[in-house]
Short mmCIF file of C-alpha atoms in Angstrom, two decimals:
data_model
loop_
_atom_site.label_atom_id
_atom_site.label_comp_id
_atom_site.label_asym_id
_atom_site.label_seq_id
_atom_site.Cartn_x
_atom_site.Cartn_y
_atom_site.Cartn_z
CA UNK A 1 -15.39 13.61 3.81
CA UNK A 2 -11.61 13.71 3.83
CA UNK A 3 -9.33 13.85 0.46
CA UNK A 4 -6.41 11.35 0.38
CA UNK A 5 -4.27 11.64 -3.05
CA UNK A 6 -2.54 8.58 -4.44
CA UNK A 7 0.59 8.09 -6.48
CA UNK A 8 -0.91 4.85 -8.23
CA UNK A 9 0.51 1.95 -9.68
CA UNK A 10 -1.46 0.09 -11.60
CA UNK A 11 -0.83 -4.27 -12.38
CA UNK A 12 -3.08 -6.69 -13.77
CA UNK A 13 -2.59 -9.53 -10.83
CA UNK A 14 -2.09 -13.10 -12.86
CA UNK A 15 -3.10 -15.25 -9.32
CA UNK A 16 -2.38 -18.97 -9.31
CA UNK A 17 -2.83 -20.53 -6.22
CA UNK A 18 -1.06 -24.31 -5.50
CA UNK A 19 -0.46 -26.03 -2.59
CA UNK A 20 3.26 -24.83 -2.76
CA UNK A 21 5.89 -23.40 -5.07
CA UNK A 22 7.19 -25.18 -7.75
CA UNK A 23 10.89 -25.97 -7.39
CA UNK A 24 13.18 -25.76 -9.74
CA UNK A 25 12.73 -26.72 -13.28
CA UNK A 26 9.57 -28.48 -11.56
CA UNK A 27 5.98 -28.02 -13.10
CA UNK A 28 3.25 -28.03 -10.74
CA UNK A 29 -0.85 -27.52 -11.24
CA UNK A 30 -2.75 -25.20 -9.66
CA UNK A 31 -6.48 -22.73 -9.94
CA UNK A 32 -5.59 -19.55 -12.03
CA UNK A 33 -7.52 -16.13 -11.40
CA UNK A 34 -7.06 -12.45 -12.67
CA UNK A 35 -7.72 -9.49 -10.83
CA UNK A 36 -6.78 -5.92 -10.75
CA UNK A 37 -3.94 -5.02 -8.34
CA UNK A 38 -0.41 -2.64 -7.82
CA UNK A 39 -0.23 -1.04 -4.65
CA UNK A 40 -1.37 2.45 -5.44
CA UNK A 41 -4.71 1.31 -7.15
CA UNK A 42 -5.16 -0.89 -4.08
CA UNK A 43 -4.30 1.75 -1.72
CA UNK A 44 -6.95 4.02 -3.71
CA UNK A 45 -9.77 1.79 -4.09
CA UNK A 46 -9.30 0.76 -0.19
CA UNK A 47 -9.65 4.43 0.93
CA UNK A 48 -12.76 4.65 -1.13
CA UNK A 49 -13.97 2.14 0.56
CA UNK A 50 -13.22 3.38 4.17
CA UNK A 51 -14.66 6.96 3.51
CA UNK A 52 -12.07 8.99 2.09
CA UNK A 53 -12.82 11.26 -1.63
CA UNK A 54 -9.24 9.65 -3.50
CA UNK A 55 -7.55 10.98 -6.21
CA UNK A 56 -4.67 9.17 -8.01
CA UNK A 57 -2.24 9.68 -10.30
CA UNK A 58 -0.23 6.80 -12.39
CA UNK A 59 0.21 5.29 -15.93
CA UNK A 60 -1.75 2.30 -17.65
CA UNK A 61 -1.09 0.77 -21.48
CA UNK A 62 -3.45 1.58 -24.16
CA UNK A 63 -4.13 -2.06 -23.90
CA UNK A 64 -7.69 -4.43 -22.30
CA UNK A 65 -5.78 -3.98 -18.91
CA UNK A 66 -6.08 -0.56 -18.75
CA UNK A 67 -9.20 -0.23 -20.29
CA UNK A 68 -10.27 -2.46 -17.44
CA UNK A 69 -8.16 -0.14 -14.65
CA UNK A 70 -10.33 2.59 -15.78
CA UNK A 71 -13.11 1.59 -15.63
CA UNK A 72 -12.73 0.00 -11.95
CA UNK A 73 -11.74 3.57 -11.29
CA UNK A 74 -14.99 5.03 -12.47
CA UNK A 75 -16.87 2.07 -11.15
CA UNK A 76 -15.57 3.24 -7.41
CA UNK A 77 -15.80 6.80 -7.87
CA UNK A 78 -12.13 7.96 -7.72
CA UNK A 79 -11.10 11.02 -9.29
CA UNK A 80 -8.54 9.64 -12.36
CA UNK A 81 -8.38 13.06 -14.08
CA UNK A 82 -4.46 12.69 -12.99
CA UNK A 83 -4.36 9.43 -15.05
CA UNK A 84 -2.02 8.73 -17.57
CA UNK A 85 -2.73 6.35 -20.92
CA UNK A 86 0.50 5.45 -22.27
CA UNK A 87 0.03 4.63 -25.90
CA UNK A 88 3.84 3.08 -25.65
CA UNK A 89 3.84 1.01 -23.23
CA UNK A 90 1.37 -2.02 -21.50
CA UNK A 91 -0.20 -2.12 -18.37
CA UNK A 92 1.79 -3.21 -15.59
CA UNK A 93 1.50 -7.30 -14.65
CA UNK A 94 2.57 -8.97 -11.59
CA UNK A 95 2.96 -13.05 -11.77
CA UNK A 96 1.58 -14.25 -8.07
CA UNK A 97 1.65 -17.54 -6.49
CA UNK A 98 -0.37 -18.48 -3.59
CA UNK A 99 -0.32 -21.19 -1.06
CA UNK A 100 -2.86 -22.71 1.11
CA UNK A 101 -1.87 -20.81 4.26
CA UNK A 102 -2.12 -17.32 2.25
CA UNK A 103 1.92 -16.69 1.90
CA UNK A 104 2.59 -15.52 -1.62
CA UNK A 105 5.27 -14.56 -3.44
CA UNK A 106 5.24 -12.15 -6.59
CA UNK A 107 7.28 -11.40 -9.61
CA UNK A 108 6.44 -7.96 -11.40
CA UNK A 109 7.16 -6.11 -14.71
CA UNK A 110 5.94 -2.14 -14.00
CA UNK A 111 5.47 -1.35 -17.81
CA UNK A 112 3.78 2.10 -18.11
CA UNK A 113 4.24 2.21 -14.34
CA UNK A 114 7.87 3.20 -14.62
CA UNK A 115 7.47 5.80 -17.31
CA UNK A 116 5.45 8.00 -14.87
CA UNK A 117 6.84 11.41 -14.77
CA UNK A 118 7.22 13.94 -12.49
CA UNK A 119 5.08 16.65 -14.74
CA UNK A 120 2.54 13.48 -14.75
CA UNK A 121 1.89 14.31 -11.08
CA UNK A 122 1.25 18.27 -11.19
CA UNK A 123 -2.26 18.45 -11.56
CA UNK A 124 -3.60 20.89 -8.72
CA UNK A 125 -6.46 18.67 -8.42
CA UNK A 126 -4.35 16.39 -7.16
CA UNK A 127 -3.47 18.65 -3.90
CA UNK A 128 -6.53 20.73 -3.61
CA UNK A 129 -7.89 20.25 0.30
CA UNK A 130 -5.93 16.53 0.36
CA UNK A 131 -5.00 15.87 3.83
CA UNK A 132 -2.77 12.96 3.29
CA UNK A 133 -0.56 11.61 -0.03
CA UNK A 134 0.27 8.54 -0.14
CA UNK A 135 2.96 7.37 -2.25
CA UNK A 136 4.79 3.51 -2.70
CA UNK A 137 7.71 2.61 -4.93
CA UNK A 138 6.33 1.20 -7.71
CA UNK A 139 6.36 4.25 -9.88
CA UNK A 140 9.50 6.27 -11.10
CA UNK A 141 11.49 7.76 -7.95
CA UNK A 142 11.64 11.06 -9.66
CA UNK A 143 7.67 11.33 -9.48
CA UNK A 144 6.92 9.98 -6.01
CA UNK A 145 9.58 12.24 -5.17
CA UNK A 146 7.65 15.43 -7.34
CA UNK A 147 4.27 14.41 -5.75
CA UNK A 148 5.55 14.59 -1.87
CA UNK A 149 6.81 17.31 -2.62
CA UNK A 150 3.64 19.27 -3.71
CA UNK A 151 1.81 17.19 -1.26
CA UNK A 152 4.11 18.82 1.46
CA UNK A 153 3.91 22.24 -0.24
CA UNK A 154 -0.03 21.89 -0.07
CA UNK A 155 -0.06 21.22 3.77
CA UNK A 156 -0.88 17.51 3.35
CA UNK A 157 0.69 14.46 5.40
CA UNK A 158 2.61 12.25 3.27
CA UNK A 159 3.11 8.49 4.05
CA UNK A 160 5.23 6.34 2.15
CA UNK A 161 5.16 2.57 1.84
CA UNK A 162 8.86 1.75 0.26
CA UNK A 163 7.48 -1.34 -1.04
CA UNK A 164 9.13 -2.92 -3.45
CA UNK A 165 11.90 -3.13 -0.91
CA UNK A 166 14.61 -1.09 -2.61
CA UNK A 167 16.79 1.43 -1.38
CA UNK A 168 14.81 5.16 -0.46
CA UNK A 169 16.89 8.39 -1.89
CA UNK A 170 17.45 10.38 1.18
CA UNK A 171 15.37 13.40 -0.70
CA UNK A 172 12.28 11.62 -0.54
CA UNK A 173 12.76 10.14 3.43
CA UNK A 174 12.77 13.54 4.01
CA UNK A 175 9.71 14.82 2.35
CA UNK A 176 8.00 11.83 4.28
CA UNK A 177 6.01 12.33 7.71
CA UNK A 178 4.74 8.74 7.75
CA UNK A 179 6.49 6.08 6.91
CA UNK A 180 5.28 2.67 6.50
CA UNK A 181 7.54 -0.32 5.86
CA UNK A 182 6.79 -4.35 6.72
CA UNK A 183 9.51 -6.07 8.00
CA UNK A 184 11.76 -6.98 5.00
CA UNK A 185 11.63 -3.40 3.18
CA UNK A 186 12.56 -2.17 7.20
CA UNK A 187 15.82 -4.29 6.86
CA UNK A 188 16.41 -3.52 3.20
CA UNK A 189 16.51 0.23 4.44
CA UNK A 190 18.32 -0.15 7.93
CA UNK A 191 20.78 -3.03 7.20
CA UNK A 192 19.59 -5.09 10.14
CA UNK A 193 18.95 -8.99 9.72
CA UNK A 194 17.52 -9.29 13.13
CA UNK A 195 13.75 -10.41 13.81
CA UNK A 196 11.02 -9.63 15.63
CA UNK A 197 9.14 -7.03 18.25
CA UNK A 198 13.08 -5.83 19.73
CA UNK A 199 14.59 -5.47 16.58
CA UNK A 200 11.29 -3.77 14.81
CA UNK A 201 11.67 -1.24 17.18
CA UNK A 202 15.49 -0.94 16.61
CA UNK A 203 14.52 -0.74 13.32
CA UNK A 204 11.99 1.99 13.35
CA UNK A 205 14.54 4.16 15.93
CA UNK A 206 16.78 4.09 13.15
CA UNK A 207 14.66 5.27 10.80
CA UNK A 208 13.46 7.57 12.67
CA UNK A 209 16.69 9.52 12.42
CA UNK A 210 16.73 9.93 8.58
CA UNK A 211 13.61 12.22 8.55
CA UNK A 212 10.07 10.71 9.10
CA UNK A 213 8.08 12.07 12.50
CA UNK A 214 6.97 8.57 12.83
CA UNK A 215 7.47 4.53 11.73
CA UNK A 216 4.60 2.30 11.42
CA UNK A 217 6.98 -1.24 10.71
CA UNK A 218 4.24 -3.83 10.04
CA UNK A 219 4.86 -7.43 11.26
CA UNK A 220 2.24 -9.85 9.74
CA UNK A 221 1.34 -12.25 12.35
CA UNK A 222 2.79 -10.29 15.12
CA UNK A 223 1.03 -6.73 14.67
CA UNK A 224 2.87 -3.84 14.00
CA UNK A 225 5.02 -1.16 15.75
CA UNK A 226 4.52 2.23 15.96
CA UNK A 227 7.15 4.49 17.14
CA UNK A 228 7.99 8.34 17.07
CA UNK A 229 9.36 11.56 19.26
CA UNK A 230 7.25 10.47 22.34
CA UNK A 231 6.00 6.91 21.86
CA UNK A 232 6.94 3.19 20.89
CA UNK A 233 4.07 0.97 20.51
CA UNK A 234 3.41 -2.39 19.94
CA UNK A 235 -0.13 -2.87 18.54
CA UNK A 236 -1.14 -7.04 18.21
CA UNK A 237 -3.16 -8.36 15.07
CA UNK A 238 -6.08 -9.27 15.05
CA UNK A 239 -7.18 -13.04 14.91
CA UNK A 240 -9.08 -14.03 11.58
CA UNK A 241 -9.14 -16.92 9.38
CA UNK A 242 -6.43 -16.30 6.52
CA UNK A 243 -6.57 -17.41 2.95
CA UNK A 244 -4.61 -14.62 0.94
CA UNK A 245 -2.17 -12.26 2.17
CA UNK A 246 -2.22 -10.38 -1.46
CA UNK A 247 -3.16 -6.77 -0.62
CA UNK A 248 -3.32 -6.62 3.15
CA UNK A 249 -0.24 -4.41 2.83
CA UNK A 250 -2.29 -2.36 0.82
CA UNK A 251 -5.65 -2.00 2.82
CA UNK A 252 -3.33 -1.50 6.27
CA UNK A 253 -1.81 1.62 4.65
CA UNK A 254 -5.05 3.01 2.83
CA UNK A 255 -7.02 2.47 6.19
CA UNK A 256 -3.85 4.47 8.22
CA UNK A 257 -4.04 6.95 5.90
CA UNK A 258 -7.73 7.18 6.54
CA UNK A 259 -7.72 7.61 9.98
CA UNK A 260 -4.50 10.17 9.98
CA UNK A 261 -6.90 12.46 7.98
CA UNK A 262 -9.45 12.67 9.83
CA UNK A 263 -7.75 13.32 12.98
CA UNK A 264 -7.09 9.77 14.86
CA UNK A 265 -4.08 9.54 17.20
CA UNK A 266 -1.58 7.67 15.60
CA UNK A 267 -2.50 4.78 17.92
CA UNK A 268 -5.58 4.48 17.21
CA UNK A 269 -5.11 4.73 12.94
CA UNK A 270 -2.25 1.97 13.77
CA UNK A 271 -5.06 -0.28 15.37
CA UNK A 272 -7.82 1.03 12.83
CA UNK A 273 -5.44 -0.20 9.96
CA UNK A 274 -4.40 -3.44 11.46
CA UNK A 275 -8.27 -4.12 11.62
CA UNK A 276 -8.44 -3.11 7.74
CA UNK A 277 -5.54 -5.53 6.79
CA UNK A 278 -6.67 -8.55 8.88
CA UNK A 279 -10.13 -8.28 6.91
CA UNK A 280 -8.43 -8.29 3.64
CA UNK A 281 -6.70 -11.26 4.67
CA UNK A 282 -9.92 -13.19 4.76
CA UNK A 283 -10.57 -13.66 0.90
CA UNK A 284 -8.64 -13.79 -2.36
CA UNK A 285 -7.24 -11.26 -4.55
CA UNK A 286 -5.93 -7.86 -4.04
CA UNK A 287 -8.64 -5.63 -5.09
CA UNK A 288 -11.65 -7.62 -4.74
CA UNK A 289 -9.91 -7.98 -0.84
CA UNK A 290 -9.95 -4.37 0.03
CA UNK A 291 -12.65 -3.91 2.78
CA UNK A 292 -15.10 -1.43 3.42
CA UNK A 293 -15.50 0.74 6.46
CA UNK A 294 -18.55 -1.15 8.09
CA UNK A 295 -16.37 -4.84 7.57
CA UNK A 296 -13.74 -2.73 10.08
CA UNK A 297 -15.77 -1.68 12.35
CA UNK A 298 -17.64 -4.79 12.93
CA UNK A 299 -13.63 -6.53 13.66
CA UNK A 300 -13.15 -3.90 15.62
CA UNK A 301 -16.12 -3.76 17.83
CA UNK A 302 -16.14 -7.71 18.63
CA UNK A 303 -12.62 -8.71 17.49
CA UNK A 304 -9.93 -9.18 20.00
CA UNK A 305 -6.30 -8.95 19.39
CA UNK A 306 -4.19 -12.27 19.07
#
């Protein structure tokens, strides 16, 4: 079984979905739900789930949220000795709102997330036989920045999904072999504003130069892109019923990862993870969304791509 390490962030997911967004000083009813989310416990508990040993690092609260994190953690059997309890700070919470075709949008306050250090992240367990790191932008720079560099040091592949879109320090783009934006964190890095299949290309060309051996850009509806030194490749989506996009980020990253460690061709992780993220697409929450390895295969084997 292959090792994939984590730099986790860790946010209790308050979920309500309406039939749209409130406007403006409007107030508008909807069906409320709590689950446990943040992009590096998703990312985690996905790769679980697909076959991969996991260990993750991050920070929760000495609070009922991260009591609840840890647990989850134990539940799934992932290795949490990397695991930080803050006794400072809460658990991270992220405010979502869902609509009835599965768009959401999502305000966030990290909390203990953004206290993670980079001494929090050197644990050799962390690196010991991991083939792939994967690392997101919900943490402090300084220790996503710490971790791919160990990760490196240790002979694994690092992929980075620079989600939240921010700005990337050029000292981590270059400790990154993998890099795995959607299409608005693609722009926020590039300083494009065109759309589509063209431009994600464009996009991923340009990225290309600032260090990564290879840009997965991830388009929703229309696929995702895959380019590097010898290829550019447009892989479609596959066609499933949609009722919560929360998290399909996540599982199309874990599931990548996945497949880069044990051995794929890029092309074939890229269509692997699309798989992975259309299935999460096809219930509610983050977490609870996260599919396992069979739920793939089965798309895979009869689905065909839109």
């Amino acid at each position: 079984m292959v090792k994939i390490t984590v730099l986790g962030s860790f946010n209790m997911d308050l979920v309500m979905r309406a039939e749209r967004r409130p406007l403006a000083g409007e107030t508008l009813q909807g069906d409320f739900a709590m689950h446990l989310g943040g992009k590096g416990f998703n990312q985690a508990v996905a790769a679980r789930r697909l076959g991969a040993d996991v260990a993750i690092t991050g920070r929760v609260g000495d609070d009922e949220f991260g009591r609840a994190f840890l647990a989850a953690l134990d539940r799934d059997g992932l290795d949490r000795c990397a695991v930080v309890t803050d006794p400072t700070a809460g658990t991270g919470v992220a405010s979502i709102v869902v609509e009835p075709d599965g768009a959401n949008t999502i305000l966030q306050d990290p909390r203990a997330n953004r206290g993670l250090t980079a001494a929090d992240v050197a644990a050799p367990a962390l690196f010991d036989a991991a083939a792939v790191a994967m690392l997101q932008l919900e943490t402090s720079m300084s220790a996503a920045i710490e971790l791919a560099r160990r990760a490196r040091a240790a002979g694994a592949t690092t992929l980075l999904n620079p989600a939240p879109a921010a700005a990337v320090p050029e000292a981590l783009l270059a400790l990154t072999d993998i890099l795995v934006p959607n299409e608005i964190e693609a722009r926020t890095l590039t300083g494009a504003a065109d759309h589509g299949i063209d431009a994600a290309f464009g996009m991923a060309a340009a990225l290309l130069q600032r260090g990564p051996r290879a840009v997965v850009l991830t388009l929703g509806e229309h696929g995702a892109v895959l380019a590097d030194a010898t290829q550019r490749i447009h892989v479609p989506r596959f066609d499933v019923h949609a009722v919560d996009t929360v998290g399909a980020g996540d599982a199309f990253c874990a599931a990548l990862a996945v497949r880069i460690a044990e051995g794929a061709p890029l092309a074939d992780a890229v269509r692997f993870a699309n798989a992975a993220g259309a299935v999460a697409t096809t219930r509610p929450g983050a977490e609870p969304s996260m599919p396992h390895r069979h739920e793939v295969e089965s798309l895979l084997s009869r689905g065909v791509p839109a």
